[in-house]
Amino acid sequence: MYFYAAPKSTPAPTSLDEVDPELLAMYDKLGIPLKEREILAGVERPNVAVDAVMDSVSVVTTFREELAKVGIIFCSISEAIREHAELVQKYLGSVVPVTDNYYATLNSAVFTDGSFVYIPKGVRCPMELSTYFRINEKKTGQFERTLIIAEDDSYVSYLEGCTAPMRDESQLHAAVVELVALENAEIKYSTVQNWYPGDKDGKGGIYNFVTKRGDCRGDNSKISWTQVETGSAITWKYPSCILRGDNSRGEFYSIAISNGYQQVDSGTKMIHLGKNTSSRIIAKGIAAGFSDNTYRGQVSAHAKAKGARNFTQCDSLLIGDKCGAHTVPYIESRNATAVFEHEATTSKISDDQMFYCQQRGLDGEAAVALIVNGFVRDVLQHLPMEFMVESQKLIAISLEGSVG
Amino acid sequence: MANPILEIRNLHARIEDREILKGVNLSIPAGELHAVMGRNGSGKSTLSYVLAGKDDYEITEGEVLLDGVDLLAMEPDERAAAGLFLAFQYPIEIPGVSTMTFLKAAMNAQRKSRGEGELSTPDFMRAVKEAGATLNIDASMLKRPLNVGFSGGEKKRAEVLQMALLAPKMCILDETDSGLDIDALQVVAKGVNGLRTAQRSMLVITHYQRLLNHIVPDVVHVFSDGRIVESGDKSLALQLEAKGYADFDSEPA
């Protein structure tokens, strides 16, 4: 395993004809527009043909100009370090300390690039910020670092990742994401992750060890994580919320799908520190093939967290009889007024459901995709519109080959 | 002469070691509605599952043709696309999938397998609205997850709605009257009768004559111990209602 590999300087493909046909077939299934595919596949064009991505290069700059008008900073983290040092110094590492865990330390030592967002006081970000717009501006390495700061009374919705598989040669992705929400601020962070899961025998694939944490630092602040995890050979990922401010609220909505030999270990931590803090967790795990799918979550109330409230629902769906679903909740309450609820179910797609769908004309895979999309609906509806449709398709693709 | 829509010849089927269908012969010409009546456990529902392709059953002998094509060689979804529809006695719940989404997925899947393009959303909405009106199905019911928390009447109306939209050649209705009060039965019967055409055939499986007052059959078959033991016109159903099935038992009790 390489711990660090600088982005390769091998010549990038100059047209889609030079790109791995399997990758293109996947784009096809996802219905990604041709021009966008070139960007995703890393096709280099003279004079930055990003103009093709979202209509024109000016789109990106228009966005940045429009955002700058209201004082929003949205740039790469390397640019932020140069241009906005005081903000970076104040907040970087304040949510995820460099000593937090092995991979966070590694990331802190070698991170190559990532995103930086700053929303000033009282500003509602007028658009969804997405890494889509930035992806080819600079090749992001496997150690991404993201920092989002929402000042008092502000709001931002941030979309991360893309639904296309990144056929990365590097084995390890150890990203760190830090969110800071100050008084009355709200951050909504959505992820769709579809990295290379390895081949059908479980060879290769990405190790996705990500540290994501949000700090509800101010009173009445809110942080909401929504994730659709379908890729990677091994995923360890626990987007968490520190509910420090009084009345702050944390949410975690997750869909984790594992097929083949994938191993997903994902969940969240809701750390209740302030008074009357509340959190809500809805996790849907779908295991198929030979995979293992674990929900691991911690809900804790500090002694001062008077009136802390949590509701957790974990549902697992098994497809076939060679896979596993596991739920490992850690619940700790040091305050007698805290109310924590945990519900969990495990189910299988029944033969009767399959037969019914097939009798109506759906083939086996289409039937599974439909039933699974129904199973995850509660979570899907928390995704921004543009991610929702792609996610539904992605779910269908991830489960291909799961019915015999 | 044109092929019958459904032709069953000497069909034998078993589940594990138990033979349930013991030589069924049945031919339904285009435009006809046949009723199969029989007591519980006579194998009527098995016949409907075997025709639709449920894989719990092993077919040991015989053949089935749908409009001249070998039905038994096809997968369940291929049978559906070829025009076979089964209205279930107990429609299955699909949590989280709205009725509307399910209808669209089913219609498009069948169109795709016949090599037709996807239905446009306005065309789809129009078709659903029209078909729904006859069955008293409104927009709020279409938004609910399919069959989840539906009353008996809603489930059966949703089945007939699917039948109307999928426009099959051959409809099999398995105990469609079960779980229905008389008002719901009339709505469902009206829906079914509205779908009777000169090209479409129907097979109605029931053990009560009640349904056949509302959906009047061309031919009535009596099913006993895994085969058809008597066929006649609609008066046969009345005769059964009066006398019971005892006269038709192949092996006297």
PDB file of C-alpha atoms in Angstrom, chain B residues 56 80 99 169 190 199 205 242 250:
ATOM      1  CA  ASP B  56     -42.323 -23.283  -6.482  1.00  0.00           C
ATOM      2  CA  ALA B  80     -46.189 -10.724 -18.607  1.00  0.00           C
ATOM      3  CA  THR B  99     -48.493   2.941  -6.736  1.00  0.00           C
ATOM      4  CA  LYS B 169     -54.305 -10.501 -23.977  1.00  0.00           C
ATOM      5  CA  LYS B 190     -67.570  -2.862 -13.567  1.00  0.00           C
ATOM      6  CA  GLN B 199     -59.521  -9.810 -28.602  1.00  0.00           C
ATOM      7  CA  ILE B 205     -61.149 -18.330 -10.619  1.00  0.00           C
ATOM      8  CA  ALA B 242     -77.614 -24.960  -5.262  1.00  0.00           C
ATOM      9  CA  SER B 250     -64.013 -37.544  -8.818  1.00  0.00           C
TER      10      SER B 250
END
